[in-house]
Amino acid sequence: MVYIPVLGALALSAGTVLERFILKKKKIGIGIYQTAGFLAITLATLPFLYFFWKLDAGAFSLKNIIIFIGVIIASVTANLFVFYSLKWEKVTNLEPARILEPLFVVLLAVIFSFFAEGLYERNIKLIIPAIIAAVALIFPHIKKHHLGINKYIIAAVFGSFFFALELVLSRLILDFYSPITFYFLRCIFIFLISLAIFRPNFKVLDKKTSAVIFITGAIWVLYRVITYFGYLNYGVIFTTLILMLGPMFVYILANIFLKEKLNWKNIISSLIILACVVYVILK
């Protein structure tokens, strides 16, 4: 069943390439894209709620409601940090900061494992390869001009941290939801908050762009549902490691569809990540 997280990595790569296409080729503002994206995700999940709705009574305990609110706050905070950084800094300059998310997920999962026994892995033979893969993931994105740290790059780092915190917090309450229910509730709250903050004018989106945003939203649904499924069945760190194959697929898809050139750093990074995944699966 390891192929399920691998499918998630493919969905991650497809969603990332489409997102790049929308933001770079269509020149859409981050605010309107975020709001339209969460609307698309919400609409894409609706048909599946009838078949996969699950919301156990345990979700309504005070502790679990507070955790759910924490997930929403972490996600909104992450998006605001990313929006702030992207508004004033080039996307390429922010890549090393944004790609830190898997490393933060692994480290936070290790910390949380001491407080929520049984929900997070503590196997050193898994943790070390995951950290090596996460560092290898960052390696191709570091260039000389990235060494100058400014407040926008720091904001992007905080964005990655809060995205990771959201994911690790989610595991505390995922047992009370189906993955599709949890993602729907998460996204509809974030959509409403984004709508209030950005007040976007959806009329500027043409039909083709709207269709691409909806398709991208549907792909993100697939990716996140698989991520939650992986957390429940394989563990947070193992799933995160498998999902790190996503950038390898991104390099291939971006080369084919966006004509972005591969370089030796991308290839070495991909080989290291692949080796870590194979080691963990075969150990």
Tab-separated table of C-alpha atoms in Angstrom:
chain	number	residue	atom	x	y	z
A	1	MET	CA	0.000	0.000	0.000
A	2	VAL	CA	3.046	2.294	-0.105
A	3	TYR	CA	1.920	3.253	-3.607
A	4	ILE	CA	-0.802	5.456	-2.056
A	5	PRO	CA	1.662	8.049	-0.632
A	6	VAL	CA	3.579	7.828	-3.930
A	7	LEU	CA	0.333	8.803	-5.673
A	8	GLY	CA	0.210	11.717	-3.227
A	9	ALA	CA	3.720	12.735	-4.315
A	10	LEU	CA	2.540	12.708	-7.942
A	11	ALA	CA	-0.476	14.844	-7.002
A	12	LEU	CA	1.839	17.244	-5.147
A	13	SER	CA	4.043	17.610	-8.214
A	14	ALA	CA	1.083	18.142	-10.562
A	15	GLY	CA	-0.483	20.724	-8.232
A	16	THR	CA	2.828	22.562	-7.843
A	17	VAL	CA	3.405	22.777	-11.598
A	18	LEU	CA	-0.156	24.001	-12.225
A	19	GLU	CA	0.199	26.545	-9.413
A	20	ARG	CA	3.421	27.852	-10.956
A	21	PHE	CA	1.655	28.087	-14.317
A	22	ILE	CA	-1.207	30.117	-12.832
A	23	LEU	CA	0.975	32.512	-10.830
A	24	LYS	CA	3.718	32.982	-13.449
A	25	LYS	CA	1.912	32.716	-16.782
A	26	LYS	CA	-1.453	34.169	-15.824
A	27	LYS	CA	0.031	36.805	-13.476
A	28	ILE	CA	-2.703	36.435	-10.867
A	29	GLY	CA	-2.337	38.123	-7.488
A	30	ILE	CA	-1.640	35.871	-4.517
A	31	GLY	CA	-4.702	37.125	-2.607
A	32	ILE	CA	-7.230	36.331	-5.311
A	33	TYR	CA	-5.494	33.039	-6.107
A	34	GLN	CA	-5.559	31.928	-2.476
A	35	THR	CA	-9.251	32.766	-2.068
A	36	ALA	CA	-10.259	31.260	-5.415
A	37	GLY	CA	-8.086	28.222	-4.702
A	38	PHE	CA	-9.768	27.484	-1.377
A	39	LEU	CA	-13.176	28.009	-2.998
A	40	ALA	CA	-12.198	25.492	-5.693
A	41	ILE	CA	-11.018	23.016	-3.048
A	42	THR	CA	-14.255	23.404	-1.094
A	43	LEU	CA	-16.376	22.847	-4.208
A	44	ALA	CA	-14.249	19.877	-5.305
A	45	THR	CA	-14.790	18.103	-1.974
A	46	LEU	CA	-18.580	18.562	-1.895
A	47	PRO	CA	-19.556	15.570	-4.108
A	48	PHE	CA	-17.507	13.195	-1.938
A	49	LEU	CA	-18.918	14.263	1.417
A	50	TYR	CA	-22.072	12.213	0.866
A	51	PHE	CA	-19.994	9.026	0.599
A	52	PHE	CA	-17.133	9.753	3.008
A	53	TRP	CA	-18.598	12.015	5.687
A	54	LYS	CA	-17.352	11.169	9.168
A	55	LEU	CA	-17.464	13.402	12.222
A	56	ASP	CA	-17.291	11.512	15.510
A	57	ALA	CA	-18.561	12.882	18.797
A	58	GLY	CA	-14.981	13.066	20.084
A	59	ALA	CA	-14.312	15.942	17.682
A	60	PHE	CA	-16.615	18.133	19.793
A	61	SER	CA	-14.689	17.823	23.049
A	62	LEU	CA	-13.268	21.153	24.215
A	63	LYS	CA	-9.677	19.961	23.769
A	64	ASN	CA	-10.243	18.791	20.198
A	65	ILE	CA	-12.165	21.927	19.233
A	66	ILE	CA	-9.221	23.991	20.500
A	67	ILE	CA	-6.815	21.843	18.449
A	68	PHE	CA	-8.999	22.292	15.345
A	69	ILE	CA	-9.005	26.062	15.897
A	70	GLY	CA	-5.220	25.834	16.253
A	71	VAL	CA	-5.037	24.070	12.872
A	72	ILE	CA	-7.071	26.860	11.244
A	73	ILE	CA	-5.016	29.608	12.916
A	74	ALA	CA	-1.742	27.921	11.905
A	75	SER	CA	-2.907	27.557	8.293
A	76	VAL	CA	-4.170	31.142	7.999
A	77	THR	CA	-0.989	32.447	9.658
A	78	ALA	CA	1.136	30.405	7.248
A	79	ASN	CA	-0.744	31.741	4.240
A	80	LEU	CA	-0.453	35.335	5.480
A	81	PHE	CA	3.313	34.981	5.982
A	82	VAL	CA	3.672	33.488	2.498
A	83	PHE	CA	1.456	36.218	0.995
A	84	TYR	CA	3.546	38.934	2.677
A	85	SER	CA	6.817	37.409	1.467
A	86	LEU	CA	5.612	36.828	-2.101
A	87	LYS	CA	4.269	40.362	-2.363
A	88	TRP	CA	7.723	41.882	-1.927
A	89	GLU	CA	10.230	39.163	-2.839
A	90	LYS	CA	10.785	37.066	-5.976
A	91	VAL	CA	9.405	33.529	-5.836
A	92	THR	CA	12.791	32.052	-6.788
A	93	ASN	CA	14.493	33.830	-3.878
A	94	LEU	CA	11.989	32.300	-1.457
A	95	GLU	CA	12.294	28.680	-2.607
A	96	PRO	CA	14.860	27.601	0.048
A	97	ALA	CA	12.602	28.976	2.788
A	98	ARG	CA	9.420	27.435	1.400
A	99	ILE	CA	11.003	24.034	0.865
A	100	LEU	CA	11.824	23.818	4.604
A	101	GLU	CA	8.313	22.536	5.350
A	102	PRO	CA	9.109	18.761	5.256
A	103	LEU	CA	12.077	19.267	7.592
A	104	PHE	CA	9.874	21.203	10.012
A	105	VAL	CA	7.220	18.456	9.821
A	106	VAL	CA	9.757	15.758	10.723
A	107	LEU	CA	11.283	17.755	13.590
A	108	LEU	CA	7.893	18.785	15.012
A	109	ALA	CA	6.616	15.206	14.760
A	110	VAL	CA	9.618	14.039	16.790
A	111	ILE	CA	8.904	16.693	19.443
A	112	PHE	CA	5.177	15.869	19.537
A	113	SER	CA	5.977	12.155	19.899
A	114	PHE	CA	7.045	12.813	23.497
A	115	PHE	CA	3.621	14.268	24.352
A	116	ALA	CA	1.245	12.155	22.236
A	117	GLU	CA	2.564	8.626	22.453
A	118	GLY	CA	1.502	6.332	19.625
A	119	LEU	CA	0.514	9.096	17.184
A	120	TYR	CA	4.004	9.931	15.916
A	121	GLU	CA	6.963	7.703	15.038
A	122	ARG	CA	10.090	7.554	17.216
A	123	ASN	CA	12.056	5.001	15.177
A	124	ILE	CA	15.547	6.429	14.652
A	125	LYS	CA	15.970	4.285	11.505
A	126	LEU	CA	13.100	6.269	9.993
A	127	ILE	CA	13.822	9.690	11.482
A	128	ILE	CA	17.446	9.945	10.278
A	129	PRO	CA	16.702	9.062	6.596
A	130	ALA	CA	13.759	11.490	6.683
A	131	ILE	CA	15.999	14.311	7.947
A	132	ILE	CA	18.674	13.480	5.344
A	133	ALA	CA	16.037	13.538	2.589
A	134	ALA	CA	14.608	16.842	3.872
A	135	VAL	CA	18.066	18.458	3.831
A	136	ALA	CA	18.706	17.038	0.345
A	137	LEU	CA	15.417	18.600	-0.734
A	138	ILE	CA	16.687	22.055	0.262
A	139	PHE	CA	20.133	21.662	-1.350
A	140	PRO	CA	19.236	22.400	-5.035
A	141	HIS	CA	17.450	25.614	-4.089
A	142	ILE	CA	20.347	27.313	-2.284
A	143	LYS	CA	22.274	29.810	-4.406
A	144	LYS	CA	24.666	32.648	-3.597
A	145	HIS	CA	21.999	35.346	-3.710
A	146	HIS	CA	19.914	33.404	-1.170
A	147	LEU	CA	22.530	33.937	1.540
A	148	GLY	CA	21.312	37.489	2.134
A	149	ILE	CA	18.548	37.194	4.729
A	150	ASN	CA	15.811	39.819	4.831
A	151	LYS	CA	12.431	40.110	6.526
A	152	TYR	CA	10.604	38.649	3.523
A	153	ILE	CA	12.700	35.479	3.501
A	154	ILE	CA	12.194	35.233	7.274
A	155	ALA	CA	8.439	35.568	6.676
A	156	ALA	CA	8.614	32.685	4.176
A	157	VAL	CA	10.454	30.552	6.761
A	158	PHE	CA	7.711	31.284	9.292
A	159	GLY	CA	5.154	30.389	6.624
A	160	SER	CA	6.776	26.985	6.128
A	161	PHE	CA	6.945	26.462	9.890
A	162	PHE	CA	3.252	27.196	10.409
A	163	PHE	CA	2.257	24.971	7.475
A	164	ALA	CA	4.254	22.181	9.127
A	165	LEU	CA	2.727	22.948	12.532
A	166	GLU	CA	-0.739	22.733	10.992
A	167	LEU	CA	-0.003	19.285	9.564
A	168	VAL	CA	1.465	17.916	12.793
A	169	LEU	CA	-1.380	19.357	14.880
A	170	SER	CA	-3.896	17.782	12.501
A	171	ARG	CA	-2.728	14.296	13.433
A	172	LEU	CA	-3.935	14.846	17.012
A	173	ILE	CA	-7.579	14.931	15.878
A	174	LEU	CA	-7.638	13.097	12.525
A	175	ASP	CA	-9.042	9.934	14.133
A	176	PHE	CA	-12.364	11.734	14.662
A	177	TYR	CA	-12.811	12.642	10.982
A	178	SER	CA	-12.535	11.078	7.574
A	179	PRO	CA	-9.694	12.735	5.607
A	180	ILE	CA	-12.197	14.313	3.189
A	181	THR	CA	-14.384	15.680	6.009
A	182	PHE	CA	-11.417	17.184	7.826
A	183	TYR	CA	-10.038	18.817	4.688
A	184	PHE	CA	-13.457	20.191	3.730
A	185	LEU	CA	-14.020	21.781	7.145
A	186	ARG	CA	-10.482	23.148	7.238
A	187	CYS	CA	-10.728	24.692	3.774
A	188	ILE	CA	-14.187	26.202	4.086
A	189	PHE	CA	-13.081	28.065	7.220
A	190	ILE	CA	-9.891	29.266	5.510
A	191	PHE	CA	-11.888	30.303	2.418
A	192	LEU	CA	-14.234	32.449	4.526
A	193	ILE	CA	-11.326	34.043	6.391
A	194	SER	CA	-9.440	34.683	3.116
A	195	LEU	CA	-12.589	36.187	1.604
A	196	ALA	CA	-12.865	38.590	4.536
A	197	ILE	CA	-9.161	39.538	4.431
A	198	PHE	CA	-8.535	39.886	0.689
A	199	ARG	CA	-12.030	40.775	-0.628
A	200	PRO	CA	-11.074	39.561	-4.126
A	201	ASN	CA	-12.802	40.490	-7.358
A	202	PHE	CA	-13.420	37.142	-9.047
A	203	LYS	CA	-14.557	38.910	-12.230
A	204	VAL	CA	-10.918	39.387	-13.256
A	205	LEU	CA	-10.607	35.611	-13.725
A	206	ASP	CA	-11.429	34.394	-17.225
A	207	LYS	CA	-13.088	31.017	-17.808
A	208	LYS	CA	-9.870	29.232	-18.747
A	209	THR	CA	-8.039	30.451	-15.642
A	210	SER	CA	-11.004	29.568	-13.431
A	211	ALA	CA	-11.031	26.061	-14.907
A	212	VAL	CA	-7.295	25.619	-14.260
A	213	ILE	CA	-7.737	26.854	-10.667
A	214	PHE	CA	-10.561	24.353	-10.146
A	215	ILE	CA	-8.473	21.492	-11.558
A	216	THR	CA	-5.575	22.555	-9.338
A	217	GLY	CA	-7.931	22.628	-6.347
A	218	ALA	CA	-9.137	19.107	-7.140
A	219	ILE	CA	-5.526	17.910	-7.299
A	220	TRP	CA	-4.793	19.518	-3.916
A	221	VAL	CA	-7.799	17.646	-2.506
A	222	LEU	CA	-6.322	14.372	-3.744
A	223	TYR	CA	-2.902	15.277	-2.338
A	224	ARG	CA	-4.108	16.324	1.111
A	225	VAL	CA	-6.586	13.440	1.481
A	226	ILE	CA	-3.758	11.013	0.672
A	227	THR	CA	-1.529	12.870	3.152
A	228	TYR	CA	-4.098	12.486	5.942
A	229	PHE	CA	-4.687	8.849	4.957
A	230	GLY	CA	-0.934	8.294	5.158
A	231	TYR	CA	-0.730	9.939	8.580
A	232	LEU	CA	-3.447	7.622	9.884
A	233	ASN	CA	-2.121	4.412	8.345
A	234	TYR	CA	1.655	4.825	7.939
A	235	GLY	CA	2.650	7.655	10.268
A	236	VAL	CA	3.495	11.336	9.842
A	237	ILE	CA	7.246	10.965	9.269
A	238	PHE	CA	7.001	7.981	6.900
A	239	THR	CA	4.324	9.728	4.818
A	240	THR	CA	6.349	12.953	4.747
A	241	LEU	CA	9.396	11.033	3.506
A	242	ILE	CA	7.433	9.404	0.670
A	243	LEU	CA	5.881	12.761	-0.267
A	244	MET	CA	9.388	14.187	-0.649
A	245	LEU	CA	9.452	12.269	-3.937
A	246	GLY	CA	7.087	15.008	-5.140
A	247	PRO	CA	9.849	17.518	-6.049
A	248	MET	CA	11.542	14.812	-8.119
A	249	PHE	CA	8.343	14.527	-10.148
A	250	VAL	CA	8.109	18.348	-10.225
A	251	TYR	CA	11.524	18.564	-11.901
A	252	ILE	CA	10.381	16.109	-14.577
A	253	LEU	CA	6.970	17.726	-15.177
A	254	ALA	CA	8.389	21.267	-15.122
A	255	ASN	CA	11.010	20.211	-17.657
A	256	ILE	CA	8.350	18.738	-19.957
A	257	PHE	CA	5.566	21.323	-19.643
A	258	LEU	CA	7.247	24.545	-18.440
A	259	LYS	CA	10.574	23.967	-20.233
A	260	GLU	CA	12.509	24.459	-16.975
A	261	LYS	CA	15.991	22.980	-17.250
A	262	LEU	CA	17.238	20.227	-14.951
A	263	ASN	CA	20.602	20.796	-13.272
A	264	TRP	CA	23.033	18.528	-11.475
A	265	LYS	CA	21.812	19.682	-8.040
A	266	ASN	CA	18.248	18.579	-8.859
A	267	ILE	CA	19.499	15.175	-9.995
A	268	ILE	CA	21.709	14.588	-6.927
A	269	SER	CA	18.934	15.726	-4.591
A	270	SER	CA	16.441	13.383	-6.251
A	271	LEU	CA	18.836	10.426	-6.020
A	272	ILE	CA	19.469	11.040	-2.300
A	273	ILE	CA	15.741	11.288	-1.554
A	274	LEU	CA	15.034	8.162	-3.609
A	275	ALA	CA	17.803	6.285	-1.761
A	276	CYS	CA	16.348	7.309	1.620
A	277	VAL	CA	12.875	6.148	0.574
A	278	VAL	CA	14.157	2.800	-0.717
A	279	TYR	CA	16.196	2.262	2.468
A	280	VAL	CA	13.189	2.870	4.729
A	281	ILE	CA	10.885	0.651	2.660
A	282	LEU	CA	13.369	-2.228	2.522
A	283	LYS	CA	14.744	-2.029	6.060
